[in-house]
PDB file of C-alpha atoms and ligand atoms in Angstrom:
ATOM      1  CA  UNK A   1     -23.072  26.001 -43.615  1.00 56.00           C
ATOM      2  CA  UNK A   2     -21.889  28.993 -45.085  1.00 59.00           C
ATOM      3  CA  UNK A   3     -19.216  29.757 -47.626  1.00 72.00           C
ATOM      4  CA  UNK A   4     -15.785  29.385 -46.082  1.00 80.00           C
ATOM      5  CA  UNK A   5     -14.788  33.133 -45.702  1.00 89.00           C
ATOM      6  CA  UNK A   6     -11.076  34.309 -46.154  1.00 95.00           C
ATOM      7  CA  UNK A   7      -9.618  33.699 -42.616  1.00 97.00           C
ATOM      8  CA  UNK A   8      -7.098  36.878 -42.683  1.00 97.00           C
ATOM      9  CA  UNK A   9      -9.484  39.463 -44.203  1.00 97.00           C
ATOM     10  CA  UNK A  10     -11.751  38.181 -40.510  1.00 98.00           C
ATOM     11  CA  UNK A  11      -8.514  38.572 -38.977  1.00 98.00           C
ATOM     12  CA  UNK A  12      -7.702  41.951 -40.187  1.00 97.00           C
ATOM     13  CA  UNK A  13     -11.320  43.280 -39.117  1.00 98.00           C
ATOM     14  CA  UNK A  14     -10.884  41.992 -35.897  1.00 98.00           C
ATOM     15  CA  UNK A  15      -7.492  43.636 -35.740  1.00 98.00           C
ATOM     16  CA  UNK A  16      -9.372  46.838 -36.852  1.00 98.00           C
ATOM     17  CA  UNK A  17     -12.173  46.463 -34.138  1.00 98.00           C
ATOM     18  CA  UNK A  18      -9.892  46.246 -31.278  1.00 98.00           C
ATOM     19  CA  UNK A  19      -7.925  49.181 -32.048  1.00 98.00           C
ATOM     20  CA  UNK A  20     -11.427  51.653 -32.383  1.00 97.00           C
ATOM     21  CA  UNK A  21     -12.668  49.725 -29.593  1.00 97.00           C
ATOM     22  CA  UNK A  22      -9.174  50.518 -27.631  1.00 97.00           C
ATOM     23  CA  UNK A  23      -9.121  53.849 -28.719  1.00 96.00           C
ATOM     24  CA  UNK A  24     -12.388  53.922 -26.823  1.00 94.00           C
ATOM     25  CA  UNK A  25     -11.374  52.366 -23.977  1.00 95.00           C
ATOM     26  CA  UNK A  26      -8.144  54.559 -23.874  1.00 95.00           C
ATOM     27  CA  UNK A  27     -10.029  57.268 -22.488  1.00 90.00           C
ATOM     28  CA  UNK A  28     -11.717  55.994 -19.261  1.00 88.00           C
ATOM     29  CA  UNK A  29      -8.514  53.732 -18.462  1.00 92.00           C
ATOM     30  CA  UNK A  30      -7.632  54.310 -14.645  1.00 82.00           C
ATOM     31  CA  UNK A  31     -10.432  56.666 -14.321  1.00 83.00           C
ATOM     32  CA  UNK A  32     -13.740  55.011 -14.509  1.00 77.00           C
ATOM     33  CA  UNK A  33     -16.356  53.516 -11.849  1.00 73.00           C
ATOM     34  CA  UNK A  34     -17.780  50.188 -11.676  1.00 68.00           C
ATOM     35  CA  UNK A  35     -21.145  49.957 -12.544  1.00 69.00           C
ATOM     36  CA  UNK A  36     -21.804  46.707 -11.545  1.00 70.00           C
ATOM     37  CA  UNK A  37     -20.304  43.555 -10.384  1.00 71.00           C
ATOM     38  CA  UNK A  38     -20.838  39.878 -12.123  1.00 69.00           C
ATOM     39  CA  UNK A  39     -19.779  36.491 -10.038  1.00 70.00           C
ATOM     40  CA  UNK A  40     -18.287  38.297  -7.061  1.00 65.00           C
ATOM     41  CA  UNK A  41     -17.930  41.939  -5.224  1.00 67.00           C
ATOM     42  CA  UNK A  42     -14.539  41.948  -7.306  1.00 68.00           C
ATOM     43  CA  UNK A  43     -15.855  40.414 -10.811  1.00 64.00           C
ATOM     44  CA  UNK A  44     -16.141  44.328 -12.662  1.00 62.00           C
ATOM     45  CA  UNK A  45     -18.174  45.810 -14.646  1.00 68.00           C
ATOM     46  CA  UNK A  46     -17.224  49.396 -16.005  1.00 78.00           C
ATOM     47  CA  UNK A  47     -19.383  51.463 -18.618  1.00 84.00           C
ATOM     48  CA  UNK A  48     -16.437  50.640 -20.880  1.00 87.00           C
ATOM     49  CA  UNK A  49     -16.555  47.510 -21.276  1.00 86.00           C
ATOM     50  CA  UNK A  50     -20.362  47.712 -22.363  1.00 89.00           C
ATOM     51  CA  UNK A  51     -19.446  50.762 -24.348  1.00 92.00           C
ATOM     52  CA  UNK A  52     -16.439  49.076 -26.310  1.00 95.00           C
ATOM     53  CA  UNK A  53     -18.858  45.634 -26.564  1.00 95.00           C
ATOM     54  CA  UNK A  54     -22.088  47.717 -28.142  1.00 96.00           C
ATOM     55  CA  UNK A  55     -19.024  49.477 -30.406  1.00 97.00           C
ATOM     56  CA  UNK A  56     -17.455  45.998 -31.823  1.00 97.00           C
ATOM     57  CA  UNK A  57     -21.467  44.859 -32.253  1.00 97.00           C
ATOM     58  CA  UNK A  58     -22.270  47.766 -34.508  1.00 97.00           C
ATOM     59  CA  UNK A  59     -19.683  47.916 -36.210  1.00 97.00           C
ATOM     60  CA  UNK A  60     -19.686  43.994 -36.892  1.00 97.00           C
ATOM     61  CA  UNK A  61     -23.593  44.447 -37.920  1.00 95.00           C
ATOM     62  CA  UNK A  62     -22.263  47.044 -40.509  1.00 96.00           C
ATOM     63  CA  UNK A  63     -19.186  45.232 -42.172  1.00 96.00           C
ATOM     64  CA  UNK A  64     -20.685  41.491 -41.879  1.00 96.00           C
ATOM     65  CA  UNK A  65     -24.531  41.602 -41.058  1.00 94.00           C
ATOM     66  CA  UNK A  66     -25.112  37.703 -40.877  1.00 93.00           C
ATOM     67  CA  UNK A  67     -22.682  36.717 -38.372  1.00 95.00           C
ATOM     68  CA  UNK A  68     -23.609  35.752 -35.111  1.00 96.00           C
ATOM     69  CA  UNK A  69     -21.703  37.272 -32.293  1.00 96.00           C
ATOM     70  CA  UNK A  70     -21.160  35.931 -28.901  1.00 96.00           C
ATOM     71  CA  UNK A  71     -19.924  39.344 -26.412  1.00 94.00           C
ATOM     72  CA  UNK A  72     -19.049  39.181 -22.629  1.00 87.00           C
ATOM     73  CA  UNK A  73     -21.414  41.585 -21.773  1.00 84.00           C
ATOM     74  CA  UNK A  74     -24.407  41.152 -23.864  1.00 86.00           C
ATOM     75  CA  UNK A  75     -24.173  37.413 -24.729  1.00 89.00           C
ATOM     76  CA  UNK A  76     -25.201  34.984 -28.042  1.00 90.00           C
ATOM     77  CA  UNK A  77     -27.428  36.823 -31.030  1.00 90.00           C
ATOM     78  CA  UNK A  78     -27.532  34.570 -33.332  1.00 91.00           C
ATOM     79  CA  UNK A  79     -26.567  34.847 -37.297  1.00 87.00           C
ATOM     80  CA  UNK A  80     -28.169  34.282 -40.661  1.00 84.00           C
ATOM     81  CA  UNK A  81     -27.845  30.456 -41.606  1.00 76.00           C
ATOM     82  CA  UNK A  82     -26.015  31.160 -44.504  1.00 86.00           C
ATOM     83  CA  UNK A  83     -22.857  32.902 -42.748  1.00 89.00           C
ATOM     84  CA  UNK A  84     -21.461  30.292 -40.821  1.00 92.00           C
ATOM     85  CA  UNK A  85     -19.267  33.057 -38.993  1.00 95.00           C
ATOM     86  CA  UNK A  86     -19.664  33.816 -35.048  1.00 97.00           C
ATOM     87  CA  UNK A  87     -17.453  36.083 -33.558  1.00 98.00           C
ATOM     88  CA  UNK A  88     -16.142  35.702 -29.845  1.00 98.00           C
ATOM     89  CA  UNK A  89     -15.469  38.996 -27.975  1.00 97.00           C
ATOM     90  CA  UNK A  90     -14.324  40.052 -24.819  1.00 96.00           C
ATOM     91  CA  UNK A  91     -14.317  43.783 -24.999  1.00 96.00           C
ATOM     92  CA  UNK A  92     -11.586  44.438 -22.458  1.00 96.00           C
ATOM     93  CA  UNK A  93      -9.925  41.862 -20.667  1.00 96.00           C
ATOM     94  CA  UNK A  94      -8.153  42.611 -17.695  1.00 96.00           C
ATOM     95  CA  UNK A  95     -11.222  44.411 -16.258  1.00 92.00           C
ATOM     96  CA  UNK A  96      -9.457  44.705 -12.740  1.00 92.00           C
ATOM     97  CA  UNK A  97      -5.973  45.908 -14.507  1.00 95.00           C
ATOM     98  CA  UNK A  98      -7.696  48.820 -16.471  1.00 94.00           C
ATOM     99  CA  UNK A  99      -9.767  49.857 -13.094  1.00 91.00           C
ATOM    100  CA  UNK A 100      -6.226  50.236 -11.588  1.00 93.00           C
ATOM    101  CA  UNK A 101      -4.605  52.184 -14.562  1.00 94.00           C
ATOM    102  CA  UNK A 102      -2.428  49.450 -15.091  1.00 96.00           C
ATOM    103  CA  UNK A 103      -1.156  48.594 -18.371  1.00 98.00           C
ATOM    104  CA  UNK A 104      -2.230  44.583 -18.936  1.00 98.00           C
ATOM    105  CA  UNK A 105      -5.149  44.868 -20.936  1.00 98.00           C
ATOM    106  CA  UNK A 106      -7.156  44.005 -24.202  1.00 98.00           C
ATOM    107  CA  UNK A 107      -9.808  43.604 -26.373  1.00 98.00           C
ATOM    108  CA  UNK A 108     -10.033  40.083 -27.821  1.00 98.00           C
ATOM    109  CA  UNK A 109     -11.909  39.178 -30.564  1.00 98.00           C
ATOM    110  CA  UNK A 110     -11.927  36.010 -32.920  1.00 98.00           C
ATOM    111  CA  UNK A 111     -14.051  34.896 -35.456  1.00 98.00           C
ATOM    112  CA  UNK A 112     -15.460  31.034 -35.976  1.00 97.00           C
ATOM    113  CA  UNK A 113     -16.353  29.278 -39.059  1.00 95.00           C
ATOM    114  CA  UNK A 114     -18.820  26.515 -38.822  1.00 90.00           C
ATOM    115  CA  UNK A 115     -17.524  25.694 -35.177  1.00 90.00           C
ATOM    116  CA  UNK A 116     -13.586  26.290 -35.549  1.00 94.00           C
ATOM    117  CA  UNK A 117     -11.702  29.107 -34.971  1.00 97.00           C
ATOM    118  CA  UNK A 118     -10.353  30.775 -37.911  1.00 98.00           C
ATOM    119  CA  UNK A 119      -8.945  34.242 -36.749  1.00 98.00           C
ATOM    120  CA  UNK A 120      -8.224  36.564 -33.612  1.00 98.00           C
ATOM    121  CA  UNK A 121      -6.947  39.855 -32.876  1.00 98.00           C
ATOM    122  CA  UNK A 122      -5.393  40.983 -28.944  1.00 98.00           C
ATOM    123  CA  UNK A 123      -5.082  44.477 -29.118  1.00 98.00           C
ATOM    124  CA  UNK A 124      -3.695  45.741 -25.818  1.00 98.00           C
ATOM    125  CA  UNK A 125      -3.168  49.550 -26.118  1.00 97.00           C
ATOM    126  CA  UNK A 126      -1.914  50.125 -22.846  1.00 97.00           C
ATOM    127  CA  UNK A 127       1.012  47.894 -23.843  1.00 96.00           C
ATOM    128  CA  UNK A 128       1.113  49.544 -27.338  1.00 95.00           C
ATOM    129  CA  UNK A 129       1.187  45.934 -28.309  1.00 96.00           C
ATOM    130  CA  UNK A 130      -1.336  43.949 -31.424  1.00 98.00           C
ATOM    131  CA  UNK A 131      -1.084  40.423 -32.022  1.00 98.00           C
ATOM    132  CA  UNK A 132      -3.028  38.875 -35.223  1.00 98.00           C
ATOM    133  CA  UNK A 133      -3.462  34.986 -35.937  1.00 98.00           C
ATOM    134  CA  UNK A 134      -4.474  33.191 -38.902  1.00 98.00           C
ATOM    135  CA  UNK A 135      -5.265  29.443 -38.888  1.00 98.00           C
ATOM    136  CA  UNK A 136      -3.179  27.353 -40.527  1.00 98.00           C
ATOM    137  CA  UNK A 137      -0.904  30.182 -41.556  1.00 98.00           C
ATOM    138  CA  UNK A 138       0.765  31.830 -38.091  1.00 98.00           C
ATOM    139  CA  UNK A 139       0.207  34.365 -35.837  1.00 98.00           C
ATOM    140  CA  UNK A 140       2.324  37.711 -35.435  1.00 98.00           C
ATOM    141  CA  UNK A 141       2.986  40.743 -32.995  1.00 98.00           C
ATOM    142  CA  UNK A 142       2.220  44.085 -34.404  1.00 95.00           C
ATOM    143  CA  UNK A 143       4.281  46.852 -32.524  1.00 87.00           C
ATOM    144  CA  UNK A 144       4.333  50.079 -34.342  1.00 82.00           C
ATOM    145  CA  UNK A 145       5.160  49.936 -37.772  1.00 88.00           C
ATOM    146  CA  UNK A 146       6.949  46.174 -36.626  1.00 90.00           C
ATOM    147  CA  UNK A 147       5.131  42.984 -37.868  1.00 93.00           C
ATOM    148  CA  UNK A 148       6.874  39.943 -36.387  1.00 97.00           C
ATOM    149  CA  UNK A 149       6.490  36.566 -36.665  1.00 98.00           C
ATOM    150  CA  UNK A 150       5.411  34.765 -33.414  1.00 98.00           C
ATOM    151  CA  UNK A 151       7.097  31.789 -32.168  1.00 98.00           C
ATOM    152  CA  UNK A 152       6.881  30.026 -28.677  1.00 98.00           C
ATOM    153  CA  UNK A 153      10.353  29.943 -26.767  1.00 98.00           C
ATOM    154  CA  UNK A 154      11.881  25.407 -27.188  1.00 97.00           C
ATOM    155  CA  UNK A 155      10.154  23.856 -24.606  1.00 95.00           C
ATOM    156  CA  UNK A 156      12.258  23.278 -20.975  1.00 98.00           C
ATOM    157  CA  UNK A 157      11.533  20.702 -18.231  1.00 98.00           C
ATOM    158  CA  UNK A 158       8.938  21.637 -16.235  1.00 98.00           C
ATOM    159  CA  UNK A 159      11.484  22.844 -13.073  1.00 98.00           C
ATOM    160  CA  UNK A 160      12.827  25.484 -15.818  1.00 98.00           C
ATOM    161  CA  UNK A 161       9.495  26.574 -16.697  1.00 98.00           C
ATOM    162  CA  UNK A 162       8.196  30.250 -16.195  1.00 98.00           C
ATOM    163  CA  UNK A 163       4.922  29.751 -15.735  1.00 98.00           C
ATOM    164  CA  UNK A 164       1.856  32.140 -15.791  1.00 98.00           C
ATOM    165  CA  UNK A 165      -1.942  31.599 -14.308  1.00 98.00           C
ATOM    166  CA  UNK A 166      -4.546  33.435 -13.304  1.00 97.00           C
ATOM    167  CA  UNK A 167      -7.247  33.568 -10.607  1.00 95.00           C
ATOM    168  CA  UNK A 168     -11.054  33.304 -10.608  1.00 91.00           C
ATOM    169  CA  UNK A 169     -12.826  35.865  -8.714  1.00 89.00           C
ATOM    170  CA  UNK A 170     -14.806  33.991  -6.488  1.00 90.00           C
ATOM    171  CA  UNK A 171     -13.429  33.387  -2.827  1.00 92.00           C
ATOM    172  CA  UNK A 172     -13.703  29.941  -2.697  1.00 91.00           C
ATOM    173  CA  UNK A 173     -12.530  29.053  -6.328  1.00 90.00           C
ATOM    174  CA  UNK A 174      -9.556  31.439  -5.258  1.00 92.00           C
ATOM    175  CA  UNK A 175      -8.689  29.730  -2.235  1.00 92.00           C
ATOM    176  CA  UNK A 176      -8.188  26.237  -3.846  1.00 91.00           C
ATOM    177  CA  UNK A 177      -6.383  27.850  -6.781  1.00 93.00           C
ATOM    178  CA  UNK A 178      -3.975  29.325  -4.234  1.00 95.00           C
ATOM    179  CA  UNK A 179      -2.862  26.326  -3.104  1.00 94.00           C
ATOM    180  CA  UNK A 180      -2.577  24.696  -6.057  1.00 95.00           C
ATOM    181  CA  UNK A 181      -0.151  27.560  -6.849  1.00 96.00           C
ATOM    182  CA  UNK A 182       1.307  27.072  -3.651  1.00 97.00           C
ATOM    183  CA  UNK A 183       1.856  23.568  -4.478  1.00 97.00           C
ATOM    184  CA  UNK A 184       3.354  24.357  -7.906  1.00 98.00           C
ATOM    185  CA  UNK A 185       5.815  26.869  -6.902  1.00 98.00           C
ATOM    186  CA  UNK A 186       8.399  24.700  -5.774  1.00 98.00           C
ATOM    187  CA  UNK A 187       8.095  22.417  -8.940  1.00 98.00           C
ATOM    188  CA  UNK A 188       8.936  25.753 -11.379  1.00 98.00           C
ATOM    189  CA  UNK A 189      10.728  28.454 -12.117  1.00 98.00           C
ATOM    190  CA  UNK A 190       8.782  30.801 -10.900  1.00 98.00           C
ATOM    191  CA  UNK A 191       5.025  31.518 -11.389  1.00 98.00           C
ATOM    192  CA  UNK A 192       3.409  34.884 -13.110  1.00 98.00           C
ATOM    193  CA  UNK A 193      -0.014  36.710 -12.868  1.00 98.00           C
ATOM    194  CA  UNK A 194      -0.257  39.481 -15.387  1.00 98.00           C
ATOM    195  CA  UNK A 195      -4.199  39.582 -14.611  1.00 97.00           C
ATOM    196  CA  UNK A 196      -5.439  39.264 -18.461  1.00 98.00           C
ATOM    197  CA  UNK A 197      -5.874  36.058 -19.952  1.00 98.00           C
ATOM    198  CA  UNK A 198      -5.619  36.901 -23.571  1.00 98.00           C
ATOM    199  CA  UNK A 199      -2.388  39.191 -22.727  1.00 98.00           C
ATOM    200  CA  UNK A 200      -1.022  35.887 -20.892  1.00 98.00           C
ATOM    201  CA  UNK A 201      -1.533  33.721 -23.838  1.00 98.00           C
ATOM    202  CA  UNK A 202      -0.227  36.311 -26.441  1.00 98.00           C
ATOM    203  CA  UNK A 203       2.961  36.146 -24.351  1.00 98.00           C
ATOM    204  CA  UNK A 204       3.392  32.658 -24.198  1.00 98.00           C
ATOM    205  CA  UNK A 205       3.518  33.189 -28.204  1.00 98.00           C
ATOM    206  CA  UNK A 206       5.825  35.669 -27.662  1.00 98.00           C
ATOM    207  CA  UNK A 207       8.402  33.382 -25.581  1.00 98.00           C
ATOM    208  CA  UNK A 208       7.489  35.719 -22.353  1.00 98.00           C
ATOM    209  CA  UNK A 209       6.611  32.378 -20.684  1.00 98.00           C
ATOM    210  CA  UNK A 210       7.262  28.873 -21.102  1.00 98.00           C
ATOM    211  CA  UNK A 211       3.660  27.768 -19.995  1.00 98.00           C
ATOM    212  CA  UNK A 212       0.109  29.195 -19.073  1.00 98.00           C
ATOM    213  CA  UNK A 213      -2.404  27.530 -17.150  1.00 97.00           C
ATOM    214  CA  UNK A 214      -5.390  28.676 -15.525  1.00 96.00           C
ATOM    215  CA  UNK A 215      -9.119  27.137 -14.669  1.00 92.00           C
ATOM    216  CA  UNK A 216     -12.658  28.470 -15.000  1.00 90.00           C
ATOM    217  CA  UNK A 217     -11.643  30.997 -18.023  1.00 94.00           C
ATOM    218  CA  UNK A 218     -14.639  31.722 -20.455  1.00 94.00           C
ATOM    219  CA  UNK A 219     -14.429  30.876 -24.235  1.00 95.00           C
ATOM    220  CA  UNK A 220     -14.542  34.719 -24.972  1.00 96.00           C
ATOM    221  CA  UNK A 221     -11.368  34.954 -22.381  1.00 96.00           C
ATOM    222  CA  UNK A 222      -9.327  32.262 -24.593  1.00 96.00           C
ATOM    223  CA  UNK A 223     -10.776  32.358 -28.177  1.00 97.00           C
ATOM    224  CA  UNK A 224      -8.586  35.020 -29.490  1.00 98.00           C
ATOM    225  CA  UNK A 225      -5.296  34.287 -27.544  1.00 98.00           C
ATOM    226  CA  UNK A 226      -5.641  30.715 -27.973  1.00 98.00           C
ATOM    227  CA  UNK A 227      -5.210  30.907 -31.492  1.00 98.00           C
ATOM    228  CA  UNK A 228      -2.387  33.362 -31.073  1.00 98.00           C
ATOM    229  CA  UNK A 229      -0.554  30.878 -28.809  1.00 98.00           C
ATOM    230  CA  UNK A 230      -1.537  28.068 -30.830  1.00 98.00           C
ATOM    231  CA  UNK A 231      -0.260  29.600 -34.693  1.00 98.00           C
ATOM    232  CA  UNK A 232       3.258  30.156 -32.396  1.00 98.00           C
ATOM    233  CA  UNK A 233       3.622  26.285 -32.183  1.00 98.00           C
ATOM    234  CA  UNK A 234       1.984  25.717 -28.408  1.00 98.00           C
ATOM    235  CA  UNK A 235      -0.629  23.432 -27.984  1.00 97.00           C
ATOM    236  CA  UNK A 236      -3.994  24.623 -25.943  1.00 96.00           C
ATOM    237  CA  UNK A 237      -5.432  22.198 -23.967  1.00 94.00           C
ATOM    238  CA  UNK A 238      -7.623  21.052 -21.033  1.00 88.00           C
ATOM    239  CA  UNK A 239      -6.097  18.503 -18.479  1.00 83.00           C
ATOM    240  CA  UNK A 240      -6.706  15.471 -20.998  1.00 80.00           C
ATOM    241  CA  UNK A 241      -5.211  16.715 -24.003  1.00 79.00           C
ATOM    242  CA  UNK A 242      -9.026  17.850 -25.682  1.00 83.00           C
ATOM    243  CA  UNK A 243     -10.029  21.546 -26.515  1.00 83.00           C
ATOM    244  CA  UNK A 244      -9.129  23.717 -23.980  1.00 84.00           C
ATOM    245  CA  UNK A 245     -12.289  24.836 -21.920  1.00 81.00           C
ATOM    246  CA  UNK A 246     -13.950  26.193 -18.514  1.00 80.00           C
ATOM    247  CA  UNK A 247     -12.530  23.474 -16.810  1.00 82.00           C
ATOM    248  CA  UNK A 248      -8.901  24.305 -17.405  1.00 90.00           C
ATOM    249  CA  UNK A 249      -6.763  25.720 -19.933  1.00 94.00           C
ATOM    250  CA  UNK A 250      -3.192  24.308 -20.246  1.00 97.00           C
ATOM    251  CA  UNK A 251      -0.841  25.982 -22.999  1.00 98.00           C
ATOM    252  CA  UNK A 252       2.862  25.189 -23.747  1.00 98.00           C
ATOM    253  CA  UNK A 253       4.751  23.974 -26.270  1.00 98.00           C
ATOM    254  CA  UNK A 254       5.085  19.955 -26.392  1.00 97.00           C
ATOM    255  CA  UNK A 255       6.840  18.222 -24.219  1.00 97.00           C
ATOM    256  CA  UNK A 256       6.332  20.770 -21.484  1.00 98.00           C
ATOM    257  CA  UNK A 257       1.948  20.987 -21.710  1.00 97.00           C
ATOM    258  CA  UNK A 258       2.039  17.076 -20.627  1.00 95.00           C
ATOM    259  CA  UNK A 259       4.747  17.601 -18.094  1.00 97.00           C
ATOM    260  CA  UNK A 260       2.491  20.434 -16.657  1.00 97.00           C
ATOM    261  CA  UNK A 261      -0.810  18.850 -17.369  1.00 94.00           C
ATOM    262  CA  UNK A 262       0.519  15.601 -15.447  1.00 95.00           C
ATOM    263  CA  UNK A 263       1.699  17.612 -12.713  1.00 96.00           C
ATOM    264  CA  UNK A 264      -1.128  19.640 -12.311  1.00 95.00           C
ATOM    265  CA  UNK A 265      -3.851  16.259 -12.690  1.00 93.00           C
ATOM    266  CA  UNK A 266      -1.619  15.438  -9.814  1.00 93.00           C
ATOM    267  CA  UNK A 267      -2.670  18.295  -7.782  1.00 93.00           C
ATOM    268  CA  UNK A 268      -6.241  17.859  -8.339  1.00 86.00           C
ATOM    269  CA  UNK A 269      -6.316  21.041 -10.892  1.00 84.00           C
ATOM    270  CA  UNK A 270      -9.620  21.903 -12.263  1.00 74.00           C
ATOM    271  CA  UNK A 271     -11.146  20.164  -9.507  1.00 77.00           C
ATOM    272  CA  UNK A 272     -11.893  23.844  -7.580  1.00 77.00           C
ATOM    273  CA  UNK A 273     -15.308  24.802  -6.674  1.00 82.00           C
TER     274      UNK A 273
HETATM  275  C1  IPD B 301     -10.331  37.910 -16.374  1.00 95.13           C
HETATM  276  C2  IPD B 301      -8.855  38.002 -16.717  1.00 95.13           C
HETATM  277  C3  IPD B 301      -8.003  37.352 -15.651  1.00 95.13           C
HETATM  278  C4  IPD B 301      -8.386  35.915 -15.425  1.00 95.13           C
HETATM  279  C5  IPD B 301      -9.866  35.814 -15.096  1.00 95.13           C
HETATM  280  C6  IPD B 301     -10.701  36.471 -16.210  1.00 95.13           C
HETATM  281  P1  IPD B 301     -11.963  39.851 -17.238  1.00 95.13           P
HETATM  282  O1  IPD B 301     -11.120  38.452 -17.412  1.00 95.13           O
HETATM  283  O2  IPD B 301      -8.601  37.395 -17.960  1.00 95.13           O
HETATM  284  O3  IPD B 301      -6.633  37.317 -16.003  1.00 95.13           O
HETATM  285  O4  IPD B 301      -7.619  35.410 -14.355  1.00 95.13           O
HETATM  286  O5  IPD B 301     -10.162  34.441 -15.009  1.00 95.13           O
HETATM  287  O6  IPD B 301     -12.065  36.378 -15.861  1.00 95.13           O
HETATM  288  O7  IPD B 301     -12.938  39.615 -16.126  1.00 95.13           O
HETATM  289  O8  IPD B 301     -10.978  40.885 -16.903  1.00 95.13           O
HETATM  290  O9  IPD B 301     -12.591  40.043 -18.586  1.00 95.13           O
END
């Protein structure tokens, strides 16, 4: 177990590593190639995304040399026994988004102490948009020279609710998420897909939503935005109320996440292939 490390100096390198890592990314956005292609024909890989992971791994090798790091692209390497730290990072989320010169994407990264996470940094460039969270202490939006203070909009009944999910890439995870969307609809206010998870999370902080849901996200997709969401007073769950994980991640504000999480246990959510 290492020596607890100051949670908003790992919050403030993270917040540094996303914006050299965006600045990166900045350059190929709407006008790189896929180079390969992960669960499914539509699942994208670009050269930026490896180029802005092998970035935030050099640089974290430089500034904190023990830490383990788990990346998207290149997976676990492990950390020095005495750190205790293990970063999470997805170097650009919102693969599809970028591809398409659209503006909904970031890098995410957070950083873990013994097992919890402590810190995390969305920086979306294309939205000109950082948000930075601190455990225990809060999470804010960093636009321009502007540093606010996140807060999730006062939870509404669950026919009020704006709500935002995403979609897995494969076909038939897709077509059983579609109905359960399908299903939903009538039961909201409307429904959202802004097509990055840690964008969709950061704006349920930022009262964009009232809820998020969405199943088979990756801990690198959530890590970051999770705390985010979570610092802004929502609660980020699976279907049962535990950590959120693979299975299903449910985010809102309480009363609403059990209204949602009932209603979509009711629908068979997280049950999709
Ligand atoms: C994807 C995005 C998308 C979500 C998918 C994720 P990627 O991440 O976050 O919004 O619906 O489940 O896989 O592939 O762009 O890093």
């Amino acid at each position: 177990m290492g020596e607890a490390p100051d949670s908003a100096e790992l919050a403030e390198l993270a917040r540094e590593l996303g914006r050299e890592a965006g600045t990166l990314l900045l350059a190929g956005w709407g006008q790189v190639h896929a180079v390969a292609t992960k669960s499914s024909a539509h699942d994208l890989v670009t050269e930026m995304d490896r180029a802005s992971e092998r970035l935030i791994r050099e640089r974290l090798a430089r500034a904190r040399p023990g830490d383990a790091v788990l990346g998207e692209e290149e997976g676990d390497t492990a950390g020095t026994a005495d750190s205790g730290v293990r970063w999470i990072v997805d170097p650009l989320d919102g693969t599809v988004n970028y591809f398409y010169g659209q503006p909904a994407w970031a890098v995410s990264i957070a950083a873990e102490h013994d097992g919890q996470i402590v810190a995390g940094a969305v920086v979306a460039p294309g939205l000109g948009e950082e948000y930075v969270a601190v455990a225990g202490e809060g999470s804010w939006r960093i636009h321009g020279t502007r540093r606010e203070r996140l807060r999730v909009r006062p939870p509404v009944a669950l026919s009020d609710a704006l709500v935002a999910t995403g979609f897995g890439y494969r076909s038939e995870r897709r077509a059983c998420q579609g109905l359960l969307a399908a299903q939903l609809l009538p039961r909201v206010r409307d429904i959202r897909r802004v097509g990055a998870a840690a964008v969709d999370l950061c704006w349920l902080a930022q009262g964009r939503f009232d809820a998020y849901y969405e199943q088979g996200l990756h801990y690198w997709d959530w890590a970051a935005g999770g705390l985010v969401a979570s610092e802004a007073g929502a609660v980020v769950a699976d279907l049962a109320g535990g950590p959120a994980s693979e299975r299903l991640t449910v985010a809102a504000p309480q009363p609403l996440v059990d209204e949602l999480a009932a209603a979509l246990r009711g629908l068979g959510a997280g049950e999709c292939p």
